[in-house]
mmCIF file with all atom_site columns, C-alpha atoms and ligand atoms in Angstrom:
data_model
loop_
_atom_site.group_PDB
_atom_site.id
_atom_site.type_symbol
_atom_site.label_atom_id
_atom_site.label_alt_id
_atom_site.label_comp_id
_atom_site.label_asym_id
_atom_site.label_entity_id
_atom_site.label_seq_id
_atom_site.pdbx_PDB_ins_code
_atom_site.Cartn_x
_atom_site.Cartn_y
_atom_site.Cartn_z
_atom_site.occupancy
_atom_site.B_iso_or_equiv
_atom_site.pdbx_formal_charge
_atom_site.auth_seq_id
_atom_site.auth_comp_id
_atom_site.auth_asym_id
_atom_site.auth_atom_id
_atom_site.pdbx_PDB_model_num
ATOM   1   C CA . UNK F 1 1   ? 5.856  -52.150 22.726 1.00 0.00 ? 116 UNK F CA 1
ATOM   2   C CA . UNK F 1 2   ? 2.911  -49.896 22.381 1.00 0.00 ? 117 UNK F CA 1
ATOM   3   C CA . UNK F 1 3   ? 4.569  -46.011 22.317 1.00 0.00 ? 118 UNK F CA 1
ATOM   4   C CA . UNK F 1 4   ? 1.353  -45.185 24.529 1.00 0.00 ? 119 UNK F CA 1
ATOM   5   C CA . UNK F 1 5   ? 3.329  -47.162 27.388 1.00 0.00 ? 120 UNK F CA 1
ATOM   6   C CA . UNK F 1 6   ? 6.782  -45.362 26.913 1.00 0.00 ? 121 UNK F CA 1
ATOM   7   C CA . UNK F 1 7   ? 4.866  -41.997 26.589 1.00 0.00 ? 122 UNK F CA 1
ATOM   8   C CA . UNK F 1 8   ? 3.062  -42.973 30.221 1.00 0.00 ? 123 UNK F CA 1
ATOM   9   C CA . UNK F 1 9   ? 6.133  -44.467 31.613 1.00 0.00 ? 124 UNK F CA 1
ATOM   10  C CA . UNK F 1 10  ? 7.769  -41.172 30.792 1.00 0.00 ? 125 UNK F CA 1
ATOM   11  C CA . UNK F 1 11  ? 5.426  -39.071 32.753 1.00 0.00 ? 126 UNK F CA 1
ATOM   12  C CA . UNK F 1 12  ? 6.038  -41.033 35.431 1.00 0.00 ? 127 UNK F CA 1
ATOM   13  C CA . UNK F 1 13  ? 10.040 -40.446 35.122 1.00 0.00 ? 128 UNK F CA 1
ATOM   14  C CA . UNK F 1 14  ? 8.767  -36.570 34.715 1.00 0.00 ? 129 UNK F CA 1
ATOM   15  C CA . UNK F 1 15  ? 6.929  -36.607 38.157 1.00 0.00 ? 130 UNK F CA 1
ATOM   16  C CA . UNK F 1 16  ? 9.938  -38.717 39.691 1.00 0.00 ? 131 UNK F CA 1
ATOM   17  C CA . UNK F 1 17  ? 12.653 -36.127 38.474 1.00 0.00 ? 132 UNK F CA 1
ATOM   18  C CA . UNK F 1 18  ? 10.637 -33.606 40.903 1.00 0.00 ? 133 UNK F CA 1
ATOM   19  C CA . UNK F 1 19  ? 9.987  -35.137 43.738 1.00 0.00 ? 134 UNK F CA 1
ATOM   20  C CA . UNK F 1 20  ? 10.440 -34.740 47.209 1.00 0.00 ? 135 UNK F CA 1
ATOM   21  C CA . UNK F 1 21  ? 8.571  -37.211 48.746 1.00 0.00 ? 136 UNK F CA 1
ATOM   22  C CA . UNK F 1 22  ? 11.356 -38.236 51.243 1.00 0.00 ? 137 UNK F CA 1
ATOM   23  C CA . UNK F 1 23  ? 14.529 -36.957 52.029 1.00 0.00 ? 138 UNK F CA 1
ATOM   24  C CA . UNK F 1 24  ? 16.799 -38.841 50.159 1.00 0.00 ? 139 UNK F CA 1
ATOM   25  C CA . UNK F 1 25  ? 15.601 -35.895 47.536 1.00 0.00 ? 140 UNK F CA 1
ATOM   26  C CA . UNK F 1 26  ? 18.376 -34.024 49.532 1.00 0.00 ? 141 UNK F CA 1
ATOM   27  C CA . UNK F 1 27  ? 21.043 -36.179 48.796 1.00 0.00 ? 142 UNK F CA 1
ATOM   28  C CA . UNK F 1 28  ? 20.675 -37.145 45.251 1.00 0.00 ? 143 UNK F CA 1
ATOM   29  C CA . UNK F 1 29  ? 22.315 -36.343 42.372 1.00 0.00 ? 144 UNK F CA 1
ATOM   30  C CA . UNK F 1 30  ? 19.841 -38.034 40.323 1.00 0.00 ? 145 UNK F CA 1
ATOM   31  C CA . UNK F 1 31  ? 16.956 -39.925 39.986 1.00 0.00 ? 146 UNK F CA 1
ATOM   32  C CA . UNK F 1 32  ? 17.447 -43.686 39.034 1.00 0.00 ? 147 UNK F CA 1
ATOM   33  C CA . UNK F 1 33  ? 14.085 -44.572 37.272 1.00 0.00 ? 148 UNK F CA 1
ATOM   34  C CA . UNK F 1 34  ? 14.832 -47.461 34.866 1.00 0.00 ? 149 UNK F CA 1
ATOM   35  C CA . UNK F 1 35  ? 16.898 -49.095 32.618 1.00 0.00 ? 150 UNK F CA 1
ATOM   36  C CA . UNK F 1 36  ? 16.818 -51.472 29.828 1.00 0.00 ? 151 UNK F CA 1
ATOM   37  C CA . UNK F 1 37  ? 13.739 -51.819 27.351 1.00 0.00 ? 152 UNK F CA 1
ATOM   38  C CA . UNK F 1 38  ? 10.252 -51.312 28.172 1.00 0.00 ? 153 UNK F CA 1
ATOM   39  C CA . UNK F 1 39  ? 10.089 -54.927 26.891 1.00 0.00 ? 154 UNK F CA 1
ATOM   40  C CA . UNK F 1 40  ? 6.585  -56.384 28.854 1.00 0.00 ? 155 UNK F CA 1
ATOM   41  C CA . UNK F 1 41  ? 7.944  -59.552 28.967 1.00 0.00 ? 156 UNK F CA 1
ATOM   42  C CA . UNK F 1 42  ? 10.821 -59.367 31.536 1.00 0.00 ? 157 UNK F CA 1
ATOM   43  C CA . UNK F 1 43  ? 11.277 -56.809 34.186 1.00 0.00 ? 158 UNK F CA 1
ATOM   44  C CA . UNK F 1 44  ? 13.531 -57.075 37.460 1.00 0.00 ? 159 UNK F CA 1
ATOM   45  C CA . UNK F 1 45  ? 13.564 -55.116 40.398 1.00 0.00 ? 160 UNK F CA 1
ATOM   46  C CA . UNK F 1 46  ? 16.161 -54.517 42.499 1.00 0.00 ? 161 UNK F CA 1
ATOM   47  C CA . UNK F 1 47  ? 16.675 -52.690 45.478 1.00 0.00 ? 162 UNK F CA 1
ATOM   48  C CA . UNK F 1 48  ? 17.910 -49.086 45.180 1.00 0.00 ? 163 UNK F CA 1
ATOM   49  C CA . UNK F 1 49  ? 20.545 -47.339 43.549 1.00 0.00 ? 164 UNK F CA 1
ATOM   50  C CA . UNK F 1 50  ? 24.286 -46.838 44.666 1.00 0.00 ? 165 UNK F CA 1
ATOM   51  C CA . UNK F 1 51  ? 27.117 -44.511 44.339 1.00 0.00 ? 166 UNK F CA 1
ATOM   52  C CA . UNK F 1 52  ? 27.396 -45.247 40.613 1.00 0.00 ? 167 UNK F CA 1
ATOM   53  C CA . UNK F 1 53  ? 24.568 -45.000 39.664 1.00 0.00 ? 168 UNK F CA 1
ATOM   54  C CA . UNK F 1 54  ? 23.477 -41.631 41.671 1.00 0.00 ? 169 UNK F CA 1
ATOM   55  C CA . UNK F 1 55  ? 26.224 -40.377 39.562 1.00 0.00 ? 170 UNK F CA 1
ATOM   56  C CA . UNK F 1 56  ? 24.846 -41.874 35.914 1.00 0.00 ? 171 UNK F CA 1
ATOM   57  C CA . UNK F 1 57  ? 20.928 -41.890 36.600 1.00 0.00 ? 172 UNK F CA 1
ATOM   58  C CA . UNK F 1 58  ? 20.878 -45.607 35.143 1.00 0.00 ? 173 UNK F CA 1
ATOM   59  C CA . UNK F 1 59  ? 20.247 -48.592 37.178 1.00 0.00 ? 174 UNK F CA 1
ATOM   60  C CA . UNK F 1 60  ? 23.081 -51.437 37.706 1.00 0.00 ? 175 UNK F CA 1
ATOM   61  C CA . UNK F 1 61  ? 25.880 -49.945 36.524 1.00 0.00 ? 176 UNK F CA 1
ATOM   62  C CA . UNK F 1 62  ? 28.693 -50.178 39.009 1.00 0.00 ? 177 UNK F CA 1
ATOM   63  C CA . UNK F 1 63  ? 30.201 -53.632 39.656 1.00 0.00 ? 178 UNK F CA 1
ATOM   64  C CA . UNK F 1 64  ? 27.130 -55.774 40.545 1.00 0.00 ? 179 UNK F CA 1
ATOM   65  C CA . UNK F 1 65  ? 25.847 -54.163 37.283 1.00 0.00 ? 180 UNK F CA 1
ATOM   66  C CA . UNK F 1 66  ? 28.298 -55.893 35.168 1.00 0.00 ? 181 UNK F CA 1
ATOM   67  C CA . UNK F 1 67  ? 28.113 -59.329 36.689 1.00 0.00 ? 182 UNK F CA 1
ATOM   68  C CA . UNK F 1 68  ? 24.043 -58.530 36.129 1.00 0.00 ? 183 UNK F CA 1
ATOM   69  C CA . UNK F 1 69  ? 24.676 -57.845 32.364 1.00 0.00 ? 184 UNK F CA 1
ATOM   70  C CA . UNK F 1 70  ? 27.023 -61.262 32.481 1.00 0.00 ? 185 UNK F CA 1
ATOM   71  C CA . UNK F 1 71  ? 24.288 -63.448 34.236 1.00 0.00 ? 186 UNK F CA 1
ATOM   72  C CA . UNK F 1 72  ? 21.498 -62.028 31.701 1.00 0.00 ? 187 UNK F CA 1
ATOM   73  C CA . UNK F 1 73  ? 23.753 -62.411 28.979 1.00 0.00 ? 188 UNK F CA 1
ATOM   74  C CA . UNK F 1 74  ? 24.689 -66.062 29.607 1.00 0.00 ? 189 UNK F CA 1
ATOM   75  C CA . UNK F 1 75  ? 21.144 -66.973 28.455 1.00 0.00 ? 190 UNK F CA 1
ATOM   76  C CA . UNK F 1 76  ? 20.788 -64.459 25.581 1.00 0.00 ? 191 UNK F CA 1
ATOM   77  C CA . UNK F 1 77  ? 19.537 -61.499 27.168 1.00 0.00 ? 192 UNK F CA 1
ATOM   78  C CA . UNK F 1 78  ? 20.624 -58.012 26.669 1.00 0.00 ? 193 UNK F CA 1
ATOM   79  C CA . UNK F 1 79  ? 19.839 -55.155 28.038 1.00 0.00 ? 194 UNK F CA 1
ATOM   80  C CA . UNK F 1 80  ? 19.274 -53.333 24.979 1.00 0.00 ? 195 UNK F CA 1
ATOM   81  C CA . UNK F 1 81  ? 16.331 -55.330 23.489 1.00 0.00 ? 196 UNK F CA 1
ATOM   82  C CA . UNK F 1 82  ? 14.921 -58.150 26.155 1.00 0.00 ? 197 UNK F CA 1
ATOM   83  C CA . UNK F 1 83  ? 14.704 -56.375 30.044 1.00 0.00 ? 198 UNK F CA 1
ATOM   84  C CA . UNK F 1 84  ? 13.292 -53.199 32.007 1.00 0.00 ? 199 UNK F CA 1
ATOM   85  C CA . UNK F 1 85  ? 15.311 -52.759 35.104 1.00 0.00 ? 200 UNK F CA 1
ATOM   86  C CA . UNK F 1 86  ? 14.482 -50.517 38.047 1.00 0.00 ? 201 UNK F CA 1
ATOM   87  C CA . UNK F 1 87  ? 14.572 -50.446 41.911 1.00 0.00 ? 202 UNK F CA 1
ATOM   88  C CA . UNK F 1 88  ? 12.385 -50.329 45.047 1.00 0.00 ? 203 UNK F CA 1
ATOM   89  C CA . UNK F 1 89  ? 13.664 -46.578 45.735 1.00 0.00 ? 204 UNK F CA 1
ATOM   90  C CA . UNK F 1 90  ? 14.753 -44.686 42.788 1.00 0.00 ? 205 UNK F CA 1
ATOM   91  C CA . UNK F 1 91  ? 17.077 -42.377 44.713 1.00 0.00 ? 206 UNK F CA 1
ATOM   92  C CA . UNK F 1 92  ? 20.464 -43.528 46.520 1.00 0.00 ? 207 UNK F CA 1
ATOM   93  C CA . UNK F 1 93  ? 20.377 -44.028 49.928 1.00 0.00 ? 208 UNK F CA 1
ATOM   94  C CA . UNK F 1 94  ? 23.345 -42.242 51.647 1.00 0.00 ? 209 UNK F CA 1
ATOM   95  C CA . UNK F 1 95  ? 26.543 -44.575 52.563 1.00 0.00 ? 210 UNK F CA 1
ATOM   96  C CA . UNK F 1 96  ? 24.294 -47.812 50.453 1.00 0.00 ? 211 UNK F CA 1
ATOM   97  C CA . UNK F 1 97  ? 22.685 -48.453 53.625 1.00 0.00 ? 212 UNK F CA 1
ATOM   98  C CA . UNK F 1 98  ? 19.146 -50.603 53.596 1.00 0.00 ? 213 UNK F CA 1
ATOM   99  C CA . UNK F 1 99  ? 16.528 -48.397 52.765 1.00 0.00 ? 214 UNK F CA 1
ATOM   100 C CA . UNK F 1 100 ? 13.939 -47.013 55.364 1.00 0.00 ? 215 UNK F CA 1
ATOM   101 C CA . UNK F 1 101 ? 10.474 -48.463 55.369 1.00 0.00 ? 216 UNK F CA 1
ATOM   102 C CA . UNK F 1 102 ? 9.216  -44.338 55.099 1.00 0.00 ? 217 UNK F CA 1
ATOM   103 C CA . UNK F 1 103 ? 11.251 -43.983 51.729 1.00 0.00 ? 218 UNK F CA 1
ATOM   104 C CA . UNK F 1 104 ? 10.232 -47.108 50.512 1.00 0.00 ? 219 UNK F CA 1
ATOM   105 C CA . UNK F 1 105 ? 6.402  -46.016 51.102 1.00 0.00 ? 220 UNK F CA 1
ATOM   106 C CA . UNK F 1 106 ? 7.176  -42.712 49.581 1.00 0.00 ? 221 UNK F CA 1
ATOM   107 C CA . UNK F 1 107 ? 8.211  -44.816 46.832 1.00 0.00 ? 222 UNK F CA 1
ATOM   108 C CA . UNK F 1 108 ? 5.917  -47.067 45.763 1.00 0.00 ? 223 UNK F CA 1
ATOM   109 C CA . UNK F 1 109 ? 3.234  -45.292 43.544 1.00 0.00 ? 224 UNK F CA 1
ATOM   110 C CA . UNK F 1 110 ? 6.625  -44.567 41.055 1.00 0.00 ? 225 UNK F CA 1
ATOM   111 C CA . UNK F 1 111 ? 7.056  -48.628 41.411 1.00 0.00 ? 226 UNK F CA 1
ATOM   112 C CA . UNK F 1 112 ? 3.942  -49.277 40.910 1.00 0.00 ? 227 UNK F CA 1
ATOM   113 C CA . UNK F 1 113 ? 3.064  -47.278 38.010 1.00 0.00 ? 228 UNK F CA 1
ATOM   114 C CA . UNK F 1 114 ? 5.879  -48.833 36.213 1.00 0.00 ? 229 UNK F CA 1
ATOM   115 C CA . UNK F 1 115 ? 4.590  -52.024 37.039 1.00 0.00 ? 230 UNK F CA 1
ATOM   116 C CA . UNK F 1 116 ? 0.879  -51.201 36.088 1.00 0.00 ? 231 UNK F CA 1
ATOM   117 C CA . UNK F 1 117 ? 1.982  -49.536 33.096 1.00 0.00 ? 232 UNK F CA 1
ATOM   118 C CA . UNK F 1 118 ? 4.129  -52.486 31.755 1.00 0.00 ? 233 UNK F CA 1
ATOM   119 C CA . UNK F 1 119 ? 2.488  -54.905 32.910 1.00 0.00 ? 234 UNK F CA 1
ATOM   120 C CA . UNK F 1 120 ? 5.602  -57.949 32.628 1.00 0.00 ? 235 UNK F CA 1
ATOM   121 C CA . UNK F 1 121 ? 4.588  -61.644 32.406 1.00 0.00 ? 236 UNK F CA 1
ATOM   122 C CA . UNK F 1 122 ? 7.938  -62.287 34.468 1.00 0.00 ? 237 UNK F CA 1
ATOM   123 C CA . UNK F 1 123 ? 9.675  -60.176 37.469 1.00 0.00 ? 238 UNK F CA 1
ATOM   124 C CA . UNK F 1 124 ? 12.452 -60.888 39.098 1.00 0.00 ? 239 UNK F CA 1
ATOM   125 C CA . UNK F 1 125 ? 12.836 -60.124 42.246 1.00 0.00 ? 240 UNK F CA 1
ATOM   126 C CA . UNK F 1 126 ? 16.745 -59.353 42.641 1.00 0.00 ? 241 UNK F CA 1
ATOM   127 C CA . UNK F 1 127 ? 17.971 -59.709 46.826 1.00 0.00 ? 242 UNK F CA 1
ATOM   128 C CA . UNK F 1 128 ? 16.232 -59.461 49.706 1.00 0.00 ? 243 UNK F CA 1
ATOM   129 C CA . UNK F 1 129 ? 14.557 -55.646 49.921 1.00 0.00 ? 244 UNK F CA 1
ATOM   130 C CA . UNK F 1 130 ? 12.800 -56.777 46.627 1.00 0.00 ? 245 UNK F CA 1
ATOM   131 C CA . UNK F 1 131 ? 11.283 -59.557 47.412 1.00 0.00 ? 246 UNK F CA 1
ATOM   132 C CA . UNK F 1 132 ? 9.990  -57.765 51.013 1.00 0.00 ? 247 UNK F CA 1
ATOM   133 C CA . UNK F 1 133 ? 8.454  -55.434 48.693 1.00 0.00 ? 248 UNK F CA 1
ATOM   134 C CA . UNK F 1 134 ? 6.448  -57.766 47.149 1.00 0.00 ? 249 UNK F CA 1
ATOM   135 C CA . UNK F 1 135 ? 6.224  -61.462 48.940 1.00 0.00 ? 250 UNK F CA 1
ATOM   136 C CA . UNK F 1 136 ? 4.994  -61.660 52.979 1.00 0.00 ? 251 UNK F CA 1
ATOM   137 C CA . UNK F 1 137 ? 7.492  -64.054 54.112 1.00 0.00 ? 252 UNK F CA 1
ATOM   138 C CA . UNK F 1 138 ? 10.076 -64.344 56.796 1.00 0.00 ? 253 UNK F CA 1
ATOM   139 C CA . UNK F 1 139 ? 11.731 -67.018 54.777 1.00 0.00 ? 254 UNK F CA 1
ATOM   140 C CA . UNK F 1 140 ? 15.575 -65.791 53.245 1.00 0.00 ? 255 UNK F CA 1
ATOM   141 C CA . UNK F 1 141 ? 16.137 -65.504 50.095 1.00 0.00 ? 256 UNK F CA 1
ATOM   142 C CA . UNK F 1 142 ? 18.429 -68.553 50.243 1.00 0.00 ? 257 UNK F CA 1
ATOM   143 C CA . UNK F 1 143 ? 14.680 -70.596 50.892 1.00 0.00 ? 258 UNK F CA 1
ATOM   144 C CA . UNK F 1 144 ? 13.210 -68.250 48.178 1.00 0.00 ? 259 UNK F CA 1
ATOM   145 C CA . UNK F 1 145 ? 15.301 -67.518 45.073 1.00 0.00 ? 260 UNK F CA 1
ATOM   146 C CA . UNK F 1 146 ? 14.432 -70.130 42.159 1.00 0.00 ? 261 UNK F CA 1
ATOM   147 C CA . UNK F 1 147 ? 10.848 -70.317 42.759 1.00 0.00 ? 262 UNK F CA 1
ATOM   148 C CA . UNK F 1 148 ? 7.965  -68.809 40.917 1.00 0.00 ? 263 UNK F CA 1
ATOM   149 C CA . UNK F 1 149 ? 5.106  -67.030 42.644 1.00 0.00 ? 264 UNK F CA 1
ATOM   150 C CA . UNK F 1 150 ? 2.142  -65.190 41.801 1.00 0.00 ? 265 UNK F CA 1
ATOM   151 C CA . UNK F 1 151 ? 3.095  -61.709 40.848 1.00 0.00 ? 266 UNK F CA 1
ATOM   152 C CA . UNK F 1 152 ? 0.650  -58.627 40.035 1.00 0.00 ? 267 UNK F CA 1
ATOM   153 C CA . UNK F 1 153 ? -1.261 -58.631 36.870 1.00 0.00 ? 268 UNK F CA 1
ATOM   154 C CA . UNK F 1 154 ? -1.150 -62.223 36.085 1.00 0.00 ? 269 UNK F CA 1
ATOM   155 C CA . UNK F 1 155 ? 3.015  -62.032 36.041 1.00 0.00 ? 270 UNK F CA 1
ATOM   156 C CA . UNK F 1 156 ? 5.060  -64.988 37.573 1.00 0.00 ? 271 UNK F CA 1
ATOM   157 C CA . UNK F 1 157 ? 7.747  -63.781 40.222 1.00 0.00 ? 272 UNK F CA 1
ATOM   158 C CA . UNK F 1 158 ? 11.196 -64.814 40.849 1.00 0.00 ? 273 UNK F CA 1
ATOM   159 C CA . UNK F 1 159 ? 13.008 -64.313 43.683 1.00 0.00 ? 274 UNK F CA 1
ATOM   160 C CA . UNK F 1 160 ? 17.200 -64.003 42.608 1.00 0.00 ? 275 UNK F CA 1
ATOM   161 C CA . UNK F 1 161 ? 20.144 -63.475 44.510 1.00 0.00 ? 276 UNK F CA 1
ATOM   162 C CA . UNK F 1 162 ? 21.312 -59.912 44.305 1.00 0.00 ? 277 UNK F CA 1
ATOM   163 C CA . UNK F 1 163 ? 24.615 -59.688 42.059 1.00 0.00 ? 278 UNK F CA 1
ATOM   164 C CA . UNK F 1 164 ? 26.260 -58.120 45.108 1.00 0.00 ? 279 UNK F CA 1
ATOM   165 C CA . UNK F 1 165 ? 25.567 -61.371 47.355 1.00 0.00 ? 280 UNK F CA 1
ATOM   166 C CA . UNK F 1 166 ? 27.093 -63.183 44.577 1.00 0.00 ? 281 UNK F CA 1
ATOM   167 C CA . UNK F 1 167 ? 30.460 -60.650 44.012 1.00 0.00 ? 282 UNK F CA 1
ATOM   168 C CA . UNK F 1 168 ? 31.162 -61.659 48.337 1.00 0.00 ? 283 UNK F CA 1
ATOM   169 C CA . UNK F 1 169 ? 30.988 -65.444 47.396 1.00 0.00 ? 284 UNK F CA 1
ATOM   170 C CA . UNK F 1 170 ? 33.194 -65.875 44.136 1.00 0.00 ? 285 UNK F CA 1
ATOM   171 C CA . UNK F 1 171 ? 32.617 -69.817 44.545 1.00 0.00 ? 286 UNK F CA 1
ATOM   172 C CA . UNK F 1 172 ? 31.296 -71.703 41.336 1.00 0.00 ? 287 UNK F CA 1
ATOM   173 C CA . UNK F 1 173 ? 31.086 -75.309 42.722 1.00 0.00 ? 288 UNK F CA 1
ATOM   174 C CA . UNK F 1 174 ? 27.584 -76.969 42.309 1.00 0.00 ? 289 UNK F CA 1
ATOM   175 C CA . UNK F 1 175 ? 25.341 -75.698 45.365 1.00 0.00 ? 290 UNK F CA 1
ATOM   176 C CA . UNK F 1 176 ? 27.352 -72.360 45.497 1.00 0.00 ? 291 UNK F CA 1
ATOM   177 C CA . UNK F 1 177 ? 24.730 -69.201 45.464 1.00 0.00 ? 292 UNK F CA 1
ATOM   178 C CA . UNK F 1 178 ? 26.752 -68.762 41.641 1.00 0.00 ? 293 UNK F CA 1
ATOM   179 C CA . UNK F 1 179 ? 25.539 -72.317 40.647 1.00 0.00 ? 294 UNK F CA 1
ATOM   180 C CA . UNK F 1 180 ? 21.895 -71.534 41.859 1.00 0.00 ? 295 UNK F CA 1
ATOM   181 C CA . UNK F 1 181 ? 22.328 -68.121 40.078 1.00 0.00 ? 296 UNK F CA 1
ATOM   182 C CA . UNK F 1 182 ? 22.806 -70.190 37.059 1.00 0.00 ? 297 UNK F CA 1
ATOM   183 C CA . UNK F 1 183 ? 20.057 -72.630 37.510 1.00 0.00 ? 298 UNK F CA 1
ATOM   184 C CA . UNK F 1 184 ? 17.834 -70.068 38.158 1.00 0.00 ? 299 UNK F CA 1
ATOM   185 C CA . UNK F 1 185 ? 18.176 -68.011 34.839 1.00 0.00 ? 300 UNK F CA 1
ATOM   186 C CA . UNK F 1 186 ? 18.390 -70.800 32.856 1.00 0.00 ? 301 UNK F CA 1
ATOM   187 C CA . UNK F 1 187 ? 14.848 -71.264 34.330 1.00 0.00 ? 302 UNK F CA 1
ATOM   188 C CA . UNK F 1 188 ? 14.396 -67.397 33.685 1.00 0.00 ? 303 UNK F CA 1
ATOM   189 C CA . UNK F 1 189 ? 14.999 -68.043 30.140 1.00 0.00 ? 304 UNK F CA 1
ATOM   190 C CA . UNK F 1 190 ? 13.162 -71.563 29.923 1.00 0.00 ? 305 UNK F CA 1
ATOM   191 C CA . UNK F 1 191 ? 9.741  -69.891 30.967 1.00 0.00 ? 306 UNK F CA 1
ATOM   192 C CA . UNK F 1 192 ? 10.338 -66.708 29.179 1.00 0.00 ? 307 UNK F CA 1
ATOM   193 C CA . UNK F 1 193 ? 10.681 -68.754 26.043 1.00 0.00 ? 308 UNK F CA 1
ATOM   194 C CA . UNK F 1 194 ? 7.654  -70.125 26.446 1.00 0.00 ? 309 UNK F CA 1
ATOM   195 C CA . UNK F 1 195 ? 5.294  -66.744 26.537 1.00 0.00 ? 310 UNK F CA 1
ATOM   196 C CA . UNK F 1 196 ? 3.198  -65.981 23.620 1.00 0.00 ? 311 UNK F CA 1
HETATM 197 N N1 . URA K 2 .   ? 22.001 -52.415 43.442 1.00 0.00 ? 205 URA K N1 1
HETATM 198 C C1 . URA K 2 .   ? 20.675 -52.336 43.204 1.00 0.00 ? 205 URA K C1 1
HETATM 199 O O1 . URA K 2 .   ? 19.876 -52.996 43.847 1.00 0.00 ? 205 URA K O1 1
HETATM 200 N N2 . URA K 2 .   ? 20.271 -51.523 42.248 1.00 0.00 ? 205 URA K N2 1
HETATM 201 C C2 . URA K 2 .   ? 21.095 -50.802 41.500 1.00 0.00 ? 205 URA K C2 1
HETATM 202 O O2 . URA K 2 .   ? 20.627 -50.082 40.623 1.00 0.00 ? 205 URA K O2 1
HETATM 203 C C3 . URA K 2 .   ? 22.459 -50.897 41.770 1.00 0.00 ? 205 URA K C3 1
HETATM 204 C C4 . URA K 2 .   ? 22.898 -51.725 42.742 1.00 0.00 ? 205 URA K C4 1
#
């Protein structure tokens, strides 16, 4: 990872920490702006941050955090050395409700810097508000999740289930959203092991 990208990806976090784009700015405590490694390899997206992590600044911490980590880690991935994590909105929307198309405009040049800037051969598109940010589709992410698309900057795109879809249905049986979880990092790691 070339430290010009960190540097860059910093100034971006610099610019977030200010800004006031939208009015979840009155609300936060802080700014969620990524997680993980700037690894350019693997990034995932999800959708914004919640009461946990307004309180820690880090994406993916609270509950559907940890059965992240366990999913990643399943196939060998760890935070700490193989994944760069953010969200759509990088501020929490109050009571975790969807976020509004407004902040998710205001949003964008801070999500799209980081993608520009990193520039991942894979993304992973983690639950529904993810995937809207990036595929025009009416199609569910029950239709979506496993497949590869074309993502910016010659990446490939994944569409997941979000880990919070997965906590609500605790069933592992084969054809359970767990089971497709499962297939669909295995994938993950498949491809991944196969970049140069
Ligand atoms: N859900 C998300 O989509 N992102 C987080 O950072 C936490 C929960």
């Amino acid at each position: 990872m070339e430290d010009n990208i960190s540097d860059k990806l910093e100034l971006v976090r610099q610019k977030c920490l200010h800004c006031n784009k939208c009015s979840l700015c009155q609300t936060r405590t802080n700014i969620v702006f990524s997680g993980g490694v700037p690894n350019p390899k693997l990034m995932l997206i999800g959708e914004a941050p919640g009461y946990y992590e307004d309180q820690k600044g880090v994406p993916f911490v609270g509950k559907a955090g940890q059965l992240l980590d366990k999913i990643l880690g399943c196939v060998g991935f760890s935070r700490e050395r193989d994944i760069y994590i953010c969200n759509t909105l990088k501020c929490r929307p109050p009571e975790n409700r969807d976020p509004l198309p407004e902040e998710k405009a205001a949003c964008r040049e801070y999500l799209d810097a980081q993608v520009e800037l990193l520039k991942p051969r894979i993304i992973l598109l983690c639950g529904r508000v993810a995937v809207n940010s990036f595929i025009d589709t009416k199609l569910g992410i029950t239709k979506l999740r496993g497949k590869w698309f074309e993502g910016p900057y010659y990446s490939k795109m994944m569409p997941i289930f979000h880990p919070s879809y997965l906590l609500r249905n605790d069933s592992r049986e084969k054809g359970s959203p767990k089971w497709q979880m499962w297939q669909d990092i295995k994938e993950v790691r498949r491809v991944y092991d196969q970049l140069s």
